[in-house]
mmCIF file of C-alpha atoms in Angstrom:
data_model
loop_
_atom_site.group_PDB
_atom_site.id
_atom_site.type_symbol
_atom_site.label_atom_id
_atom_site.label_comp_id
_atom_site.label_asym_id
_atom_site.label_seq_id
_atom_site.Cartn_x
_atom_site.Cartn_y
_atom_site.Cartn_z
ATOM 1 C CA MET W 1 26.530 -38.883 -12.556
ATOM 2 C CA ASP W 2 23.095 -39.116 -10.287
ATOM 3 C CA GLU W 3 22.148 -42.020 -8.427
ATOM 4 C CA MET W 4 19.639 -43.248 -11.006
ATOM 5 C CA ALA W 5 21.931 -42.898 -13.920
ATOM 6 C CA MET W 6 24.445 -45.349 -11.653
ATOM 7 C CA ILE W 7 22.017 -47.927 -11.457
ATOM 8 C CA LEU W 8 21.171 -47.911 -14.923
ATOM 9 C CA LYS W 9 24.379 -48.342 -15.884
ATOM 10 C CA VAL W 10 24.919 -51.346 -13.521
ATOM 11 C CA PHE W 11 21.826 -53.332 -15.120
ATOM 12 C CA ARG W 12 23.274 -52.295 -18.297
ATOM 13 C CA ALA W 13 26.278 -53.909 -17.981
ATOM 14 C CA ARG W 14 24.726 -57.176 -16.490
ATOM 15 C CA LYS W 15 22.750 -57.153 -19.982
ATOM 16 C CA HIS W 16 25.458 -57.112 -22.213
ATOM 17 C CA GLY W 17 27.929 -59.578 -20.218
ATOM 18 C CA LEU W 18 30.394 -57.292 -18.770
ATOM 19 C CA SER W 19 30.533 -59.459 -15.658
ATOM 20 C CA TYR W 20 31.389 -63.161 -16.029
ATOM 21 C CA SER W 21 29.149 -64.579 -13.102
ATOM 22 C CA LYS W 22 25.616 -65.453 -13.650
ATOM 23 C CA GLY W 23 23.978 -63.557 -10.910
ATOM 24 C CA PHE W 24 24.449 -60.454 -9.106
ATOM 25 C CA SER W 25 26.618 -60.475 -5.945
ATOM 26 C CA LEU W 26 25.266 -59.454 -2.709
ATOM 27 C CA ILE W 27 27.368 -56.383 -3.002
ATOM 28 C CA GLU W 28 25.789 -55.146 -6.391
ATOM 29 C CA VAL W 29 22.123 -55.723 -4.846
ATOM 30 C CA ALA W 30 23.357 -53.912 -1.827
ATOM 31 C CA LEU W 31 24.996 -50.777 -4.198
ATOM 32 C CA ALA W 32 21.834 -50.734 -6.136
ATOM 33 C CA LEU W 33 19.414 -50.595 -3.151
ATOM 34 C CA LEU W 34 21.489 -47.783 -1.604
ATOM 35 C CA LEU W 35 21.583 -45.740 -4.596
ATOM 36 C CA LEU W 36 17.840 -46.090 -4.786
ATOM 37 C CA GLY W 37 17.475 -45.347 -1.085
ATOM 38 C CA VAL W 38 19.618 -42.052 -1.615
ATOM 39 C CA PHE W 39 17.708 -41.218 -5.194
ATOM 40 C CA PHE W 40 14.132 -41.387 -3.177
ATOM 41 C CA ILE W 41 15.010 -39.612 -0.018
ATOM 42 C CA GLY W 42 16.871 -36.838 -2.367
ATOM 43 C CA THR W 43 13.218 -36.569 -4.254
ATOM 44 C CA MET W 44 11.389 -36.757 -1.047
ATOM 45 C CA VAL W 45 13.274 -33.888 0.634
ATOM 46 C CA SER W 46 13.299 -31.575 -2.482
ATOM 47 C CA GLN W 47 9.650 -32.024 -2.580
ATOM 48 C CA GLY W 48 9.419 -31.100 1.233
ATOM 49 C CA GLU W 49 11.441 -27.809 0.051
ATOM 50 C CA LEU W 50 9.101 -26.972 -2.599
ATOM 51 C CA ARG W 51 6.155 -27.647 -0.295
ATOM 52 C CA ALA W 52 7.389 -25.436 2.613
ATOM 53 C CA VAL W 53 8.169 -22.728 -0.281
ATOM 54 C CA ASP W 54 4.606 -22.792 -1.457
ATOM 55 C CA LYS W 55 3.273 -22.618 1.855
ATOM 56 C CA ARG W 56 5.354 -19.618 2.466
ATOM 57 C CA LYS W 57 4.218 -17.822 -0.407
ATOM 58 C CA GLN W 58 0.426 -18.497 0.372
ATOM 59 C CA GLN W 59 1.284 -17.395 3.343
ATOM 60 C CA ALA W 60 2.510 -14.083 2.206
ATOM 61 C CA ALA W 61 -0.650 -13.665 -0.441
ATOM 62 C CA ILE W 62 -2.792 -14.142 2.421
ATOM 63 C CA MET W 63 -1.652 -11.106 4.898
ATOM 64 C CA PRO W 64 -2.996 -8.370 2.503
ATOM 65 C CA VAL W 65 -6.456 -9.840 2.412
ATOM 66 C CA ILE W 66 -6.378 -9.676 6.220
ATOM 67 C CA HIS W 67 -5.042 -6.430 6.244
ATOM 68 C CA GLN W 68 -8.012 -5.045 3.745
ATOM 69 C CA ALA W 69 -10.480 -6.700 6.145
ATOM 70 C CA MET W 70 -9.276 -4.921 8.461
ATOM 71 C CA VAL W 71 -9.811 -1.466 6.501
ATOM 72 C CA THR W 72 -13.182 -2.645 5.873
ATOM 73 C CA TYR W 73 -13.911 -3.259 9.551
ATOM 74 C CA LEU W 74 -13.265 0.343 10.318
ATOM 75 C CA LYS W 75 -14.846 1.679 7.490
ATOM 76 C CA VAL W 76 -17.893 -0.340 8.641
ATOM 77 C CA ASN W 77 -18.049 0.267 11.972
ATOM 78 C CA HIS W 78 -15.892 3.487 12.867
ATOM 79 C CA HIS W 79 -13.546 1.547 15.309
ATOM 80 C CA LEU W 80 -11.139 -1.195 15.032
ATOM 81 C CA PRO W 81 -12.202 -4.801 16.452
ATOM 82 C CA CYS W 82 -10.497 -6.057 20.066
ATOM 83 C CA PRO W 83 -8.395 -8.959 20.406
ATOM 84 C CA ASP W 84 -10.476 -12.424 20.843
ATOM 85 C CA THR W 85 -9.241 -13.900 24.234
ATOM 86 C CA ASP W 86 -11.840 -16.843 24.329
ATOM 87 C CA GLY W 87 -11.203 -18.351 21.002
ATOM 88 C CA ASP W 88 -14.987 -18.205 19.407
ATOM 89 C CA GLY W 89 -13.650 -15.718 16.615
ATOM 90 C CA ARG W 90 -15.244 -12.978 17.990
ATOM 91 C CA GLU W 91 -14.023 -9.720 19.995
ATOM 92 C CA ASN W 92 -14.109 -9.414 23.264
ATOM 93 C CA ARG W 93 -14.820 -6.124 25.214
ATOM 94 C CA LYS W 94 -16.320 -5.382 28.564
ATOM 95 C CA ILE W 95 -18.046 -2.127 29.871
ATOM 96 C CA SER W 96 -16.500 -0.201 32.407
ATOM 97 C CA SER W 97 -18.528 2.667 33.412
ATOM 98 C CA GLY W 98 -20.243 3.309 30.544
ATOM 99 C CA VAL W 99 -17.332 2.588 28.197
ATOM 100 C CA SER W 100 -16.809 -0.085 26.178
ATOM 101 C CA VAL W 101 -12.968 -1.446 26.490
ATOM 102 C CA CYS W 102 -10.778 -4.506 25.210
ATOM 103 C CA ARG W 103 -10.950 -7.054 27.676
ATOM 104 C CA LYS W 104 -7.021 -7.852 26.857
ATOM 105 C CA ARG W 105 -4.420 -6.121 24.823
ATOM 106 C CA SER W 106 -3.403 -9.632 22.999
ATOM 107 C CA GLY W 107 -5.321 -12.478 21.911
ATOM 108 C CA THR W 108 -5.950 -13.916 18.194
ATOM 109 C CA LEU W 109 -7.675 -12.418 15.105
ATOM 110 C CA PRO W 110 -11.510 -11.941 15.454
ATOM 111 C CA TYR W 111 -11.699 -13.837 12.204
ATOM 112 C CA LEU W 112 -15.779 -14.357 12.154
ATOM 113 C CA GLU W 113 -16.530 -10.772 12.608
ATOM 114 C CA LEU W 114 -13.394 -9.865 9.553
ATOM 115 C CA SER W 115 -14.411 -12.687 7.373
ATOM 116 C CA THR W 116 -10.845 -13.673 7.471
ATOM 117 C CA PRO W 117 -9.413 -17.634 8.084
ATOM 118 C CA GLU W 118 -9.305 -18.967 11.293
ATOM 119 C CA LYS W 119 -5.890 -20.583 10.996
ATOM 120 C CA ASP W 120 -2.847 -19.416 8.732
ATOM 121 C CA VAL W 121 -1.361 -22.237 6.302
ATOM 122 C CA TRP W 122 0.340 -24.590 8.941
ATOM 123 C CA GLY W 123 -3.051 -24.679 10.931
ATOM 124 C CA ASN W 124 -2.218 -22.405 13.853
ATOM 125 C CA ALA W 125 -4.243 -19.020 14.833
ATOM 126 C CA TYR W 126 -2.895 -15.480 14.365
ATOM 127 C CA TYR W 127 -1.812 -13.475 16.807
ATOM 128 C CA TYR W 128 -3.653 -10.259 17.498
ATOM 129 C CA GLN W 129 -2.094 -6.992 19.662
ATOM 130 C CA VAL W 130 -3.347 -3.839 20.052
ATOM 131 C CA ASN W 131 -2.449 -0.291 21.286
ATOM 132 C CA ALA W 132 -2.283 -0.914 25.316
ATOM 133 C CA ARG W 133 -4.720 2.042 26.361
ATOM 134 C CA ALA W 134 -7.538 -0.051 24.456
ATOM 135 C CA GLU W 135 -8.151 -1.708 27.803
ATOM 136 C CA ASN W 136 -8.585 1.834 29.821
ATOM 137 C CA LYS W 137 -12.034 3.510 30.109
ATOM 138 C CA LYS W 138 -9.952 6.844 30.717
ATOM 139 C CA TYR W 139 -8.189 6.601 27.160
ATOM 140 C CA VAL W 140 -10.385 4.739 24.433
ATOM 141 C CA ASN W 141 -12.554 7.246 24.174
ATOM 142 C CA ASP W 142 -10.280 10.071 24.235
ATOM 143 C CA MET W 143 -9.931 11.576 21.060
ATOM 144 C CA CYS W 144 -6.345 12.851 21.989
ATOM 145 C CA GLN W 145 -5.254 9.136 22.569
ATOM 146 C CA THR W 146 -4.068 6.681 19.313
ATOM 147 C CA ALA W 147 -6.395 4.042 21.234
ATOM 148 C CA SER W 148 -9.424 6.067 20.265
ATOM 149 C CA VAL W 149 -9.422 4.113 17.157
ATOM 150 C CA PHE W 150 -10.759 1.224 19.154
ATOM 151 C CA GLY W 151 -13.219 3.055 21.203
ATOM 152 C CA GLN W 152 -16.818 1.750 20.465
ATOM 153 C CA GLN W 153 -19.402 3.181 22.830
ATOM 154 C CA GLY W 154 -19.799 5.963 25.681
ATOM 155 C CA GLY W 155 -19.369 9.428 26.125
ATOM 156 C CA MET W 156 -16.460 11.173 24.599
ATOM 157 C CA THR W 157 -13.477 11.557 27.408
ATOM 158 C CA VAL W 158 -12.261 15.333 27.510
ATOM 159 C CA SER W 159 -8.626 15.493 27.498
ATOM 160 C CA ASN W 160 -6.801 18.378 29.282
ATOM 161 C CA ASP W 161 -4.871 18.483 25.911
ATOM 162 C CA LEU W 162 -8.333 18.769 23.902
ATOM 163 C CA GLY W 163 -9.171 21.908 22.041
ATOM 164 C CA TYR W 164 -12.292 22.865 19.913
ATOM 165 C CA CYS W 165 -12.802 25.542 17.053
ATOM 166 C CA PRO W 166 -16.712 25.521 16.685
ATOM 167 C CA SER W 167 -16.369 27.879 13.768
ATOM 168 C CA VAL W 168 -14.556 25.360 11.321
ATOM 169 C CA HIS W 169 -16.110 22.455 13.628
ATOM 170 C CA ILE W 170 -12.602 21.185 14.327
ATOM 171 C CA TYR W 171 -10.672 19.489 17.331
ATOM 172 C CA TYR W 172 -7.024 20.075 18.318
ATOM 173 C CA CYS W 173 -5.002 17.932 20.944
ATOM 174 C CA ASN W 174 -2.347 20.494 21.323
ATOM 175 C CA GLY W 175 -4.032 23.738 22.417
ATOM 176 C CA CYS W 176 -6.209 25.672 19.770
ATOM 177 C CA GLU W 177 -5.431 29.355 20.585
ATOM 178 C CA SER W 178 -3.238 29.657 17.897
ATOM 179 C CA VAL W 179 -4.999 28.106 15.216
ATOM 180 C CA CYS W 180 -8.313 29.168 15.758
ATOM 181 C CA PRO W 181 -9.783 31.630 13.326
ATOM 182 C CA VAL W 182 -10.092 35.127 14.948
ATOM 183 C CA LEU W 183 -13.497 36.937 14.694
ATOM 184 C CA PRO W 184 -13.351 40.290 13.876
ATOM 185 C CA GLY W 185 -14.424 43.032 16.741
ATOM 186 C CA GLY W 186 -17.379 44.947 16.595
ATOM 187 C CA THR W 187 -17.657 48.564 15.195
ATOM 188 C CA GLY W 188 -18.600 51.794 16.921
ATOM 189 C CA SER W 189 -20.583 54.438 15.507
ATOM 190 C CA THR W 190 -19.154 57.461 14.425
ATOM 191 C CA GLY W 191 -20.231 60.514 16.256
ATOM 192 C CA ASN W 192 -22.161 63.621 14.967
ATOM 193 C CA GLY W 193 -21.250 66.694 15.939
ATOM 194 C CA ASN W 194 -22.516 69.931 13.672
ATOM 195 C CA GLY W 195 -21.730 72.689 16.025
ATOM 196 C CA ASN W 196 -23.831 76.261 15.460
ATOM 197 C CA GLY W 197 -22.299 79.433 16.241
ATOM 198 C CA ASN W 198 -23.763 82.917 15.582
ATOM 199 C CA GLY W 199 -21.153 85.196 16.438
ATOM 200 C CA ASN W 200 -21.802 88.921 16.706
ATOM 201 C CA GLY W 201 -19.851 91.568 14.659
ATOM 202 C CA ASN W 202 -16.621 89.750 13.325
ATOM 203 C CA GLY W 203 -17.057 86.765 15.655
ATOM 204 C CA ASN W 204 -16.445 83.290 13.663
ATOM 205 C CA GLY W 205 -19.401 80.511 14.135
ATOM 206 C CA GLY W 206 -18.582 77.580 16.779
ATOM 207 C CA ASN W 207 -16.682 74.618 15.525
ATOM 208 C CA GLY W 208 -18.854 71.300 15.229
ATOM 209 C CA GLY W 209 -18.594 68.869 17.705
ATOM 210 C CA ASN W 210 -16.164 65.720 17.767
ATOM 211 C CA GLY W 211 -17.158 62.968 16.227
ATOM 212 C CA GLY W 212 -17.393 59.888 18.172
ATOM 213 C CA ASN W 213 -15.116 57.290 18.407
ATOM 214 C CA GLY W 214 -14.961 54.066 16.324
ATOM 215 C CA GLY W 215 -15.374 51.089 17.968
ATOM 216 C CA ASN W 216 -12.544 48.720 19.231
ATOM 217 C CA GLY W 217 -11.302 46.070 16.835
ATOM 218 C CA GLY W 218 -11.977 42.538 18.275
ATOM 219 C CA ASN W 219 -9.283 40.049 18.881
ATOM 220 C CA ASN W 220 -12.004 37.158 19.725
ATOM 221 C CA SER W 221 -10.493 33.871 19.983
ATOM 222 C CA VAL W 222 -13.346 31.221 19.599
ATOM 223 C CA CYS W 223 -10.986 27.905 21.163
ATOM 224 C CA GLN W 224 -12.720 26.052 23.461
ATOM 225 C CA THR W 225 -10.962 24.272 26.099
ATOM 226 C CA GLY W 226 -11.913 21.759 29.070
ATOM 227 C CA ASN W 227 -15.344 22.141 30.253
ATOM 228 C CA GLN W 228 -16.331 24.921 27.238
ATOM 229 C CA ILE W 229 -15.900 21.910 25.195
ATOM 230 C CA ASP W 230 -19.922 20.339 24.797
ATOM 231 C CA LEU W 231 -19.323 16.511 23.626
ATOM 232 C CA SER W 232 -22.554 15.069 24.850
ATOM 233 C CA ALA W 233 -23.911 14.689 21.457
ATOM 234 C CA ILE W 234 -20.862 12.376 20.597
ATOM 235 C CA SER W 235 -21.156 9.034 22.453
ATOM 236 C CA THR W 236 -20.980 6.473 19.203
ATOM 237 C CA PRO W 237 -17.629 6.273 17.015
ATOM 238 C CA PRO W 238 -15.506 7.628 15.471
ATOM 239 C CA TYR W 239 -13.647 8.937 18.794
ATOM 240 C CA MET W 240 -10.562 9.150 16.705
ATOM 241 C CA GLN W 241 -10.499 12.508 14.837
ATOM 242 C CA LEU W 242 -8.024 14.156 12.083
ATOM 243 C CA GLY W 243 -6.008 15.736 15.166
ATOM 244 C CA THR W 244 -5.433 12.277 17.185
ATOM 245 C CA PRO W 245 -2.189 12.200 17.643
ATOM 246 C CA PRO W 246 0.391 11.397 16.793
ATOM 247 C CA VAL W 247 0.265 13.698 13.798
ATOM 248 C CA GLY W 248 3.412 11.928 11.723
ATOM 249 C CA VAL W 249 5.855 9.827 13.319
ATOM 250 C CA ASP W 250 5.604 8.720 16.892
ATOM 251 C CA LYS W 251 8.701 8.036 18.611
ATOM 252 C CA ALA W 252 7.323 4.303 19.402
ATOM 253 C CA GLY W 253 9.270 1.982 21.496
ATOM 254 C CA ASP W 254 11.104 4.801 23.622
ATOM 255 C CA VAL W 255 10.233 6.709 26.665
ATOM 256 C CA THR W 256 8.663 9.499 24.848
ATOM 257 C CA ASN W 257 6.051 6.858 23.347
ATOM 258 C CA SER W 258 3.225 8.259 25.603
ATOM 259 C CA HIS W 259 0.734 6.803 23.278
ATOM 260 C CA LYS W 260 1.613 3.379 23.526
ATOM 261 C CA ASN W 261 1.624 2.826 19.992
ATOM 262 C CA LEU W 262 3.444 -0.575 18.574
ATOM 263 C CA TRP W 263 6.478 -0.529 16.110
ATOM 264 C CA LEU W 264 8.525 -2.697 13.854
ATOM 265 C CA LYS W 265 12.057 -2.860 13.508
ATOM 266 C CA ASP W 266 14.143 -4.924 10.345
ATOM 267 C CA LEU W 267 16.697 -7.663 11.150
ATOM 268 C CA SER W 268 19.152 -5.084 11.871
ATOM 269 C CA GLY W 269 17.020 -3.461 14.928
ATOM 270 C CA ASN W 270 16.181 -0.471 13.053
ATOM 271 C CA GLU W 271 12.787 1.117 13.084
ATOM 272 C CA VAL W 272 10.903 0.073 9.708
ATOM 273 C CA ASP W 273 7.548 1.725 11.084
ATOM 274 C CA ASN W 274 6.007 3.512 14.140
ATOM 275 C CA ALA W 275 2.454 4.711 15.468
ATOM 276 C CA LEU W 276 1.176 1.201 14.582
ATOM 277 C CA VAL W 277 -2.644 0.712 16.112
ATOM 278 C CA TYR W 278 -2.240 -2.912 15.930
ATOM 279 C CA VAL W 279 0.094 -6.067 14.779
ATOM 280 C CA THR W 280 -1.148 -9.382 13.318
ATOM 281 C CA VAL W 281 1.399 -12.194 13.537
ATOM 282 C CA THR W 282 1.416 -16.039 12.048
ATOM 283 C CA PHE W 283 4.581 -17.560 14.036
ATOM 284 C CA GLY W 284 5.309 -19.790 10.788
ATOM 285 C CA ALA W 285 6.146 -23.347 9.811
ATOM 286 C CA ASP W 286 7.107 -23.473 13.855
ATOM 287 C CA GLY W 287 4.375 -21.811 15.237
ATOM 288 C CA ALA W 288 2.907 -24.478 17.174
ATOM 289 C CA ILE W 289 5.922 -24.085 19.131
ATOM 290 C CA THR W 290 5.544 -20.468 19.677
ATOM 291 C CA TRP W 291 2.305 -20.860 20.616
ATOM 292 C CA ASN W 292 2.850 -23.545 23.286
ATOM 293 C CA LYS W 293 5.738 -21.195 24.767
ATOM 294 C CA CYS W 294 6.936 -18.042 23.581
ATOM 295 C CA GLN W 295 10.527 -18.282 24.733
ATOM 296 C CA ASP W 296 10.929 -21.608 22.492
ATOM 297 C CA ALA W 297 10.492 -19.840 19.552
ATOM 298 C CA ALA W 298 13.558 -20.126 17.180
ATOM 299 C CA SER W 299 14.938 -16.866 17.425
ATOM 300 C CA THR W 300 15.312 -13.784 18.777
ATOM 301 C CA ASN W 301 13.298 -11.865 16.631
ATOM 302 C CA GLN W 302 10.494 -14.389 16.693
ATOM 303 C CA ARG W 303 10.748 -14.409 20.140
ATOM 304 C CA GLU W 304 10.264 -10.534 20.067
ATOM 305 C CA ASN W 305 6.994 -10.953 18.080
ATOM 306 C CA CYS W 306 5.119 -13.102 20.772
ATOM 307 C CA ASP W 307 6.586 -11.271 23.968
ATOM 308 C CA GLY W 308 3.557 -9.156 24.407
ATOM 309 C CA ASP W 309 5.173 -5.745 24.392
ATOM 310 C CA GLU W 310 5.439 -2.787 22.181
ATOM 311 C CA LEU W 311 8.211 -4.020 19.692
ATOM 312 C CA PHE W 312 7.866 -6.324 16.871
ATOM 313 C CA SER W 313 10.658 -7.689 14.368
ATOM 314 C CA GLU W 314 11.132 -8.708 10.727
ATOM 315 C CA THR W 315 11.857 -12.265 10.354
ATOM 316 C CA GLN W 316 13.355 -14.540 7.620
ATOM 317 C CA GLY W 317 14.280 -18.161 6.892
ATOM 318 C CA ASP W 318 12.414 -21.392 6.804
ATOM 319 C CA ASN W 319 10.409 -20.468 9.976
ATOM 320 C CA GLN W 320 9.801 -16.815 9.264
ATOM 321 C CA ASP W 321 6.934 -14.738 10.634
ATOM 322 C CA PHE W 322 4.536 -12.829 8.667
ATOM 323 C CA LEU W 323 2.717 -9.759 9.884
ATOM 324 C CA ASP W 324 0.243 -7.334 8.945
ATOM 325 C CA SER W 325 -0.223 -4.071 11.015
ATOM 326 C CA MET W 326 -1.953 -0.385 10.317
ATOM 327 C CA THR W 327 -0.368 2.927 11.294
ATOM 328 C CA VAL W 328 -2.154 5.721 12.851
ATOM 329 C CA LEU W 329 -2.278 7.722 9.262
ATOM 330 C CA GLN W 330 -3.903 4.587 7.617
ATOM 331 C CA ALA W 331 -6.618 4.561 10.022
ATOM 332 C CA LYS W 332 -7.106 8.307 9.736
ATOM 333 C CA GLN W 333 -7.590 7.948 5.972
ATOM 334 C CA ALA W 334 -9.830 4.998 5.980
ATOM 335 C CA LEU W 335 -12.071 7.340 8.003
ATOM 336 C CA ILE W 336 -11.946 9.938 6.186
ATOM 337 C CA ASP W 337 -12.855 8.168 2.880
ATOM 338 C CA ILE W 338 -16.022 7.315 4.018
ATOM 339 C CA GLY W 339 -16.410 10.836 5.368
ATOM 340 C CA ALA W 340 -16.378 9.780 8.853
ATOM 341 C CA ILE W 341 -14.008 12.418 9.793
ATOM 342 C CA LYS W 342 -13.153 15.853 8.201
#
């Protein structure tokens, strides 16, 4: 029997004269007030839980919107934005030796440039982290580095790993000798040798001359490397190309993660996704606490999402974080869709 039913029973009993006293006793009044208090508290708690669930649903629906905004930005600008480090809603870059690099690898989402919400449903900013090498002029314009998806201006960096096949206009990052088409060799002319021999008596005529040797077949690989590659014409994005590594999976989070990509694990610590070029996070209902001090976040997995390293984690519960990310392959697909890379 719930609290309201109990209260109604007390009052009905009074109405039908089931008590011989003429008024309510203090005990009865106190009991009624207690039951009313329990009822209203229970109602308020239930409503609070419903509001919390509704907010989590709202936030879950916003994350795909942010992802699509990132894809659109990449298609329009041919590069991804750097983090906002001063809170003005715009990415923050600096010029280093003529190359545009991110000021920092982490900050908040540049919401004005993306046309996305400034705050999450709990009123906190979105955390935004990118490939660490987007800060480095040596890597951000190097098509053999994943960070090249953040390259905005400046000359293309020629990596020692870069190879180029001009006949098919394709760049490779692991050498190209074995994949470049081999051009056919030259063809030699055939020699003429019609000998004349007028022998006397029974002598036979002279033998004709031997024909010339044909040209040697060619084995002319057109793979260009290092200074042979002319990249002077490439000073605008996209610097990322089809051959930009990793091609497929990347051993992210390990010492072999030479490209400094981000990666995501599940609640058990198993890898969910790798080769992530960026991760966007809303720290959930207790986001204000996390923003104030990462180590005060409610769980180990939540602290993993704010500590600034390459590893991120799924979370669960009332204070769960919500994440969005983009893989290298997704970034390439966006550029392929608009014909920016082939």
